[in-house]
């Protein structure tokens, strides 16, 4: 009779499922703790360690897959439950259908984690360090699949809980997915530690090695962000900013008799103020096409910002029935022959384009949806006062590998400041705002560039190149954020360098290699022993 692979006893089946569901809920809370919205790196690792323990004592890949699926469904439902608000509150979808849609999406995406959990139970080697590496690699594959397949929806990836933890130093090297993989490996290693390991020289050598790697990564990041290798020859003059947060009610935003005139009046009044700064208005701040604006409206803005020391980035739709429509940013400054334009590249399924066979679903809602044209992956920056501002719209900052392409274009300087224009008012006053802020902070860490955010309802903020929020408006309040930003030049980070050239393929290859090695190393079951 063979003994189980790990010493701890298996919990009862239903108790184990409850443990998995509870841990999944805590995983969601670790991304933005209810109450203050702060990410908690230690809770992310602790909750994932519960799943790691359940898998390490599980016998049979089917049970492992079930546990992983329950964990992931609870985690993802708890992460993006606010989709219910957009579908029911603003879209008018019946509450049961909206709730079922959120749950179905979580279960579908949770299937990736169910698969890798089953594979881990089936393939994991007996060695504790080896098992941790395999679990980290398998987790990486699940996160990549969720972030890439079916247009990708990686919102709430585990690595975002580490924007201010000890693993944040790794972001410039391996990005959010790499950080999440390391966290998963450490979570598994944590639950496999035994008292006997405290007397093992090999175990202490591994601890010292991991500690040395962590210290080296932290020192490297410190030197990178503080330029201790190559001191700055004369610091830049910070660029003054004015960020507008209109807080236009989402259920009125596109209504001709209420939200539209409210937005046009408020944003025009603020844009025409004599600011000697870059003024940024959020996504669809002007909710009409240029040809639909009141006579003289756009010309007045162009004349105002044709004066020196003034510039603006304004979110609005562009296009026509003949050429199609785009969700865009218009840039205005002195000395330009025509307005700067950025068109959103990564469109939101169901929001900006309707997937095939799903028209019936969108017809159930009263949200103004449509099929937008897609902008190019790499578009010119908006250059002003020596800085190169790279705009992107809404959840485009969720795809760091796409932003990385801006840093490796031959003959084209890399951006010095990232600018996000968003409107997540569709999701109410929920943790979606805090989660999106953590996403922006991770991008600042990965590229070591400041991130400027102008939003309709929050979080309107300025984030420096270290991922630290330096200025922020209160959420769901109308206001103006006045601050400044100092762009960063210099060579791209290692992550920007490899992700900009090869996308996420190096991570896919790493995870696939570990999967292949684990499959090859799995021992063929031996026949029963005969005793005489």
PDB file of C-alpha atoms in Angstrom, residues 245-400:
ATOM      1  CA  UNK A 245     -12.818  64.872 -13.251  1.00  0.00           C
ATOM      2  CA  UNK A 246     -16.331  65.826 -14.333  1.00  0.00           C
ATOM      3  CA  UNK A 247     -18.235  63.168 -12.355  1.00  0.00           C
ATOM      4  CA  UNK A 248     -21.022  63.269 -14.943  1.00  0.00           C
ATOM      5  CA  UNK A 249     -23.724  60.792 -13.813  1.00  0.00           C
ATOM      6  CA  UNK A 250     -23.328  57.687 -15.935  1.00  0.00           C
ATOM      7  CA  UNK A 251     -27.049  57.241 -16.472  1.00  0.00           C
ATOM      8  CA  UNK A 252     -27.176  60.783 -17.915  1.00  0.00           C
ATOM      9  CA  UNK A 253     -23.810  60.982 -19.665  1.00  0.00           C
ATOM     10  CA  UNK A 254     -25.149  60.315 -23.179  1.00  0.00           C
ATOM     11  CA  UNK A 255     -28.607  61.849 -22.675  1.00  0.00           C
ATOM     12  CA  UNK A 256     -29.096  64.889 -24.995  1.00  0.00           C
ATOM     13  CA  UNK A 257     -31.283  66.740 -22.495  1.00  0.00           C
ATOM     14  CA  UNK A 258     -29.161  66.320 -19.368  1.00  0.00           C
ATOM     15  CA  UNK A 259     -25.706  64.741 -19.315  1.00  0.00           C
ATOM     16  CA  UNK A 260     -24.511  65.939 -22.730  1.00  0.00           C
ATOM     17  CA  UNK A 261     -25.069  69.682 -22.177  1.00  0.00           C
ATOM     18  CA  UNK A 262     -23.771  69.324 -18.602  1.00  0.00           C
ATOM     19  CA  UNK A 263     -20.511  67.766 -19.842  1.00  0.00           C
ATOM     20  CA  UNK A 264     -20.047  70.219 -22.699  1.00  0.00           C
ATOM     21  CA  UNK A 265     -20.544  73.217 -20.419  1.00  0.00           C
ATOM     22  CA  UNK A 266     -18.381  72.040 -17.513  1.00  0.00           C
ATOM     23  CA  UNK A 267     -15.442  70.801 -19.560  1.00  0.00           C
ATOM     24  CA  UNK A 268     -15.452  73.871 -21.835  1.00  0.00           C
ATOM     25  CA  UNK A 269     -15.403  76.205 -18.838  1.00  0.00           C
ATOM     26  CA  UNK A 270     -12.422  74.369 -17.348  1.00  0.00           C
ATOM     27  CA  UNK A 271     -10.542  73.879 -20.620  1.00  0.00           C
ATOM     28  CA  UNK A 272     -10.766  77.596 -21.421  1.00  0.00           C
ATOM     29  CA  UNK A 273      -9.263  78.635 -18.092  1.00  0.00           C
ATOM     30  CA  UNK A 274      -5.884  80.411 -18.523  1.00  0.00           C
ATOM     31  CA  UNK A 275      -3.875  77.418 -17.310  1.00  0.00           C
ATOM     32  CA  UNK A 276      -0.257  77.364 -18.430  1.00  0.00           C
ATOM     33  CA  UNK A 277      -0.222  73.592 -18.243  1.00  0.00           C
ATOM     34  CA  UNK A 278      -1.217  70.370 -19.948  1.00  0.00           C
ATOM     35  CA  UNK A 279      -4.937  69.947 -19.333  1.00  0.00           C
ATOM     36  CA  UNK A 280      -6.270  66.387 -19.570  1.00  0.00           C
ATOM     37  CA  UNK A 281      -9.984  65.579 -19.840  1.00  0.00           C
ATOM     38  CA  UNK A 282     -11.103  61.936 -19.500  1.00  0.00           C
ATOM     39  CA  UNK A 283     -12.426  59.367 -21.958  1.00  0.00           C
ATOM     40  CA  UNK A 284     -15.441  60.739 -23.892  1.00  0.00           C
ATOM     41  CA  UNK A 285     -15.359  63.896 -21.804  1.00  0.00           C
ATOM     42  CA  UNK A 286     -16.996  65.432 -24.879  1.00  0.00           C
ATOM     43  CA  UNK A 287     -19.658  62.803 -25.651  1.00  0.00           C
ATOM     44  CA  UNK A 288     -20.352  64.035 -29.187  1.00  0.00           C
ATOM     45  CA  UNK A 289     -18.562  63.786 -32.519  1.00  0.00           C
ATOM     46  CA  UNK A 290     -16.794  67.027 -33.570  1.00  0.00           C
ATOM     47  CA  UNK A 291     -19.419  67.645 -36.259  1.00  0.00           C
ATOM     48  CA  UNK A 292     -22.168  67.328 -33.625  1.00  0.00           C
ATOM     49  CA  UNK A 293     -20.679  69.920 -31.248  1.00  0.00           C
ATOM     50  CA  UNK A 294     -22.311  73.349 -31.021  1.00  0.00           C
ATOM     51  CA  UNK A 295     -21.103  75.830 -33.614  1.00  0.00           C
ATOM     52  CA  UNK A 296     -17.776  77.388 -32.643  1.00  0.00           C
ATOM     53  CA  UNK A 297     -17.227  74.993 -29.705  1.00  0.00           C
ATOM     54  CA  UNK A 298     -14.239  73.093 -31.114  1.00  0.00           C
ATOM     55  CA  UNK A 299     -12.784  76.167 -32.857  1.00  0.00           C
ATOM     56  CA  UNK A 300     -12.801  78.011 -29.552  1.00  0.00           C
ATOM     57  CA  UNK A 301     -10.778  75.237 -27.933  1.00  0.00           C
ATOM     58  CA  UNK A 302      -8.319  75.127 -30.819  1.00  0.00           C
ATOM     59  CA  UNK A 303      -7.776  78.888 -30.678  1.00  0.00           C
ATOM     60  CA  UNK A 304      -7.266  78.796 -26.915  1.00  0.00           C
ATOM     61  CA  UNK A 305      -4.631  76.075 -27.032  1.00  0.00           C
ATOM     62  CA  UNK A 306      -2.874  77.591 -30.047  1.00  0.00           C
ATOM     63  CA  UNK A 307      -1.292  79.997 -27.563  1.00  0.00           C
ATOM     64  CA  UNK A 308       2.159  79.140 -26.154  1.00  0.00           C
ATOM     65  CA  UNK A 309       2.499  77.261 -22.869  1.00  0.00           C
ATOM     66  CA  UNK A 310      -0.923  75.652 -23.245  1.00  0.00           C
ATOM     67  CA  UNK A 311      -1.812  72.117 -24.311  1.00  0.00           C
ATOM     68  CA  UNK A 312      -4.670  69.679 -23.882  1.00  0.00           C
ATOM     69  CA  UNK A 313      -5.536  66.011 -24.304  1.00  0.00           C
ATOM     70  CA  UNK A 314      -9.304  65.525 -24.601  1.00  0.00           C
ATOM     71  CA  UNK A 315     -11.282  62.296 -24.857  1.00  0.00           C
ATOM     72  CA  UNK A 316     -14.030  62.221 -27.488  1.00  0.00           C
ATOM     73  CA  UNK A 317     -15.356  59.984 -30.308  1.00  0.00           C
ATOM     74  CA  UNK A 318     -14.145  60.643 -33.846  1.00  0.00           C
ATOM     75  CA  UNK A 319     -15.179  59.471 -37.305  1.00  0.00           C
ATOM     76  CA  UNK A 320     -18.274  59.287 -39.474  1.00  0.00           C
ATOM     77  CA  UNK A 321     -20.809  56.811 -40.782  1.00  0.00           C
ATOM     78  CA  UNK A 322     -18.725  56.296 -43.924  1.00  0.00           C
ATOM     79  CA  UNK A 323     -15.284  55.799 -42.353  1.00  0.00           C
ATOM     80  CA  UNK A 324     -16.435  54.311 -39.059  1.00  0.00           C
ATOM     81  CA  UNK A 325     -16.017  55.584 -35.511  1.00  0.00           C
ATOM     82  CA  UNK A 326     -13.179  55.485 -33.010  1.00  0.00           C
ATOM     83  CA  UNK A 327     -12.847  56.049 -29.276  1.00  0.00           C
ATOM     84  CA  UNK A 328     -10.143  58.694 -29.410  1.00  0.00           C
ATOM     85  CA  UNK A 329      -7.996  61.360 -27.798  1.00  0.00           C
ATOM     86  CA  UNK A 330      -7.525  64.767 -29.430  1.00  0.00           C
ATOM     87  CA  UNK A 331      -4.363  66.704 -28.616  1.00  0.00           C
ATOM     88  CA  UNK A 332      -4.168  70.490 -28.960  1.00  0.00           C
ATOM     89  CA  UNK A 333      -1.061  72.680 -28.668  1.00  0.00           C
ATOM     90  CA  UNK A 334       0.635  75.601 -30.352  1.00  0.00           C
ATOM     91  CA  UNK A 335       2.428  75.155 -33.672  1.00  0.00           C
ATOM     92  CA  UNK A 336       0.553  72.097 -34.963  1.00  0.00           C
ATOM     93  CA  UNK A 337      -0.875  72.006 -38.473  1.00  0.00           C
ATOM     94  CA  UNK A 338      -3.632  69.641 -37.401  1.00  0.00           C
ATOM     95  CA  UNK A 339      -4.821  68.241 -34.095  1.00  0.00           C
ATOM     96  CA  UNK A 340      -3.002  65.267 -32.584  1.00  0.00           C
ATOM     97  CA  UNK A 341      -5.055  62.071 -32.602  1.00  0.00           C
ATOM     98  CA  UNK A 342      -4.861  58.773 -30.749  1.00  0.00           C
ATOM     99  CA  UNK A 343      -7.367  56.002 -31.510  1.00  0.00           C
ATOM    100  CA  UNK A 344      -8.021  53.244 -28.994  1.00  0.00           C
ATOM    101  CA  UNK A 345      -6.411  49.964 -30.044  1.00  0.00           C
ATOM    102  CA  UNK A 346      -7.600  47.341 -27.538  1.00  0.00           C
ATOM    103  CA  UNK A 347     -11.385  47.494 -27.678  1.00  0.00           C
ATOM    104  CA  UNK A 348     -13.754  46.215 -24.998  1.00  0.00           C
ATOM    105  CA  UNK A 349     -15.897  43.261 -26.092  1.00  0.00           C
ATOM    106  CA  UNK A 350     -19.629  44.006 -25.693  1.00  0.00           C
ATOM    107  CA  UNK A 351     -18.754  47.655 -25.008  1.00  0.00           C
ATOM    108  CA  UNK A 352     -16.906  48.757 -28.153  1.00  0.00           C
ATOM    109  CA  UNK A 353     -17.498  45.816 -30.425  1.00  0.00           C
ATOM    110  CA  UNK A 354     -20.075  43.049 -30.411  1.00  0.00           C
ATOM    111  CA  UNK A 355     -18.618  39.525 -30.616  1.00  0.00           C
ATOM    112  CA  UNK A 356     -20.223  37.221 -33.179  1.00  0.00           C
ATOM    113  CA  UNK A 357     -23.450  35.519 -32.017  1.00  0.00           C
ATOM    114  CA  UNK A 358     -23.869  37.878 -29.035  1.00  0.00           C
ATOM    115  CA  UNK A 359     -25.991  40.625 -30.567  1.00  0.00           C
ATOM    116  CA  UNK A 360     -29.038  39.212 -28.745  1.00  0.00           C
ATOM    117  CA  UNK A 361     -27.319  39.763 -25.404  1.00  0.00           C
ATOM    118  CA  UNK A 362     -26.395  43.388 -26.036  1.00  0.00           C
ATOM    119  CA  UNK A 363     -29.882  44.091 -27.361  1.00  0.00           C
ATOM    120  CA  UNK A 364     -31.211  43.312 -23.871  1.00  0.00           C
ATOM    121  CA  UNK A 365     -29.362  46.329 -22.448  1.00  0.00           C
ATOM    122  CA  UNK A 366     -29.916  50.053 -22.830  1.00  0.00           C
ATOM    123  CA  UNK A 367     -26.207  50.910 -22.945  1.00  0.00           C
ATOM    124  CA  UNK A 368     -25.145  52.846 -26.083  1.00  0.00           C
ATOM    125  CA  UNK A 369     -22.970  50.113 -27.610  1.00  0.00           C
ATOM    126  CA  UNK A 370     -21.493  49.921 -31.072  1.00  0.00           C
ATOM    127  CA  UNK A 371     -18.730  48.573 -33.234  1.00  0.00           C
ATOM    128  CA  UNK A 372     -15.724  50.903 -33.196  1.00  0.00           C
ATOM    129  CA  UNK A 373     -12.717  50.823 -35.481  1.00  0.00           C
ATOM    130  CA  UNK A 374      -9.442  49.716 -33.935  1.00  0.00           C
ATOM    131  CA  UNK A 375      -6.434  52.036 -33.861  1.00  0.00           C
ATOM    132  CA  UNK A 376      -2.870  50.915 -34.574  1.00  0.00           C
ATOM    133  CA  UNK A 377      -0.872  49.175 -31.842  1.00  0.00           C
ATOM    134  CA  UNK A 378       1.898  51.798 -31.982  1.00  0.00           C
ATOM    135  CA  UNK A 379       0.888  55.431 -32.513  1.00  0.00           C
ATOM    136  CA  UNK A 380       2.867  58.685 -32.192  1.00  0.00           C
ATOM    137  CA  UNK A 381       3.311  60.349 -28.825  1.00  0.00           C
ATOM    138  CA  UNK A 382       2.020  63.822 -27.988  1.00  0.00           C
ATOM    139  CA  UNK A 383       5.168  65.921 -27.607  1.00  0.00           C
ATOM    140  CA  UNK A 384       5.106  69.043 -25.465  1.00  0.00           C
ATOM    141  CA  UNK A 385       7.678  70.897 -23.377  1.00  0.00           C
ATOM    142  CA  UNK A 386      10.336  68.261 -23.896  1.00  0.00           C
ATOM    143  CA  UNK A 387       8.153  65.342 -22.808  1.00  0.00           C
ATOM    144  CA  UNK A 388       6.653  62.579 -24.922  1.00  0.00           C
ATOM    145  CA  UNK A 389       3.188  61.745 -23.615  1.00  0.00           C
ATOM    146  CA  UNK A 390       1.748  58.348 -24.646  1.00  0.00           C
ATOM    147  CA  UNK A 391      -2.043  58.315 -24.247  1.00  0.00           C
ATOM    148  CA  UNK A 392      -4.154  55.207 -23.908  1.00  0.00           C
ATOM    149  CA  UNK A 393      -7.818  54.793 -23.091  1.00  0.00           C
ATOM    150  CA  UNK A 394      -9.600  52.992 -20.257  1.00  0.00           C
ATOM    151  CA  UNK A 395      -8.517  49.380 -19.731  1.00  0.00           C
ATOM    152  CA  UNK A 396      -5.763  49.527 -22.360  1.00  0.00           C
ATOM    153  CA  UNK A 397      -3.350  49.955 -19.455  1.00  0.00           C
ATOM    154  CA  UNK A 398      -4.307  46.409 -18.464  1.00  0.00           C
ATOM    155  CA  UNK A 399      -2.157  45.073 -21.331  1.00  0.00           C
ATOM    156  CA  UNK A 400       1.407  45.952 -20.453  1.00  0.00           C
TER     157      UNK A 400
END
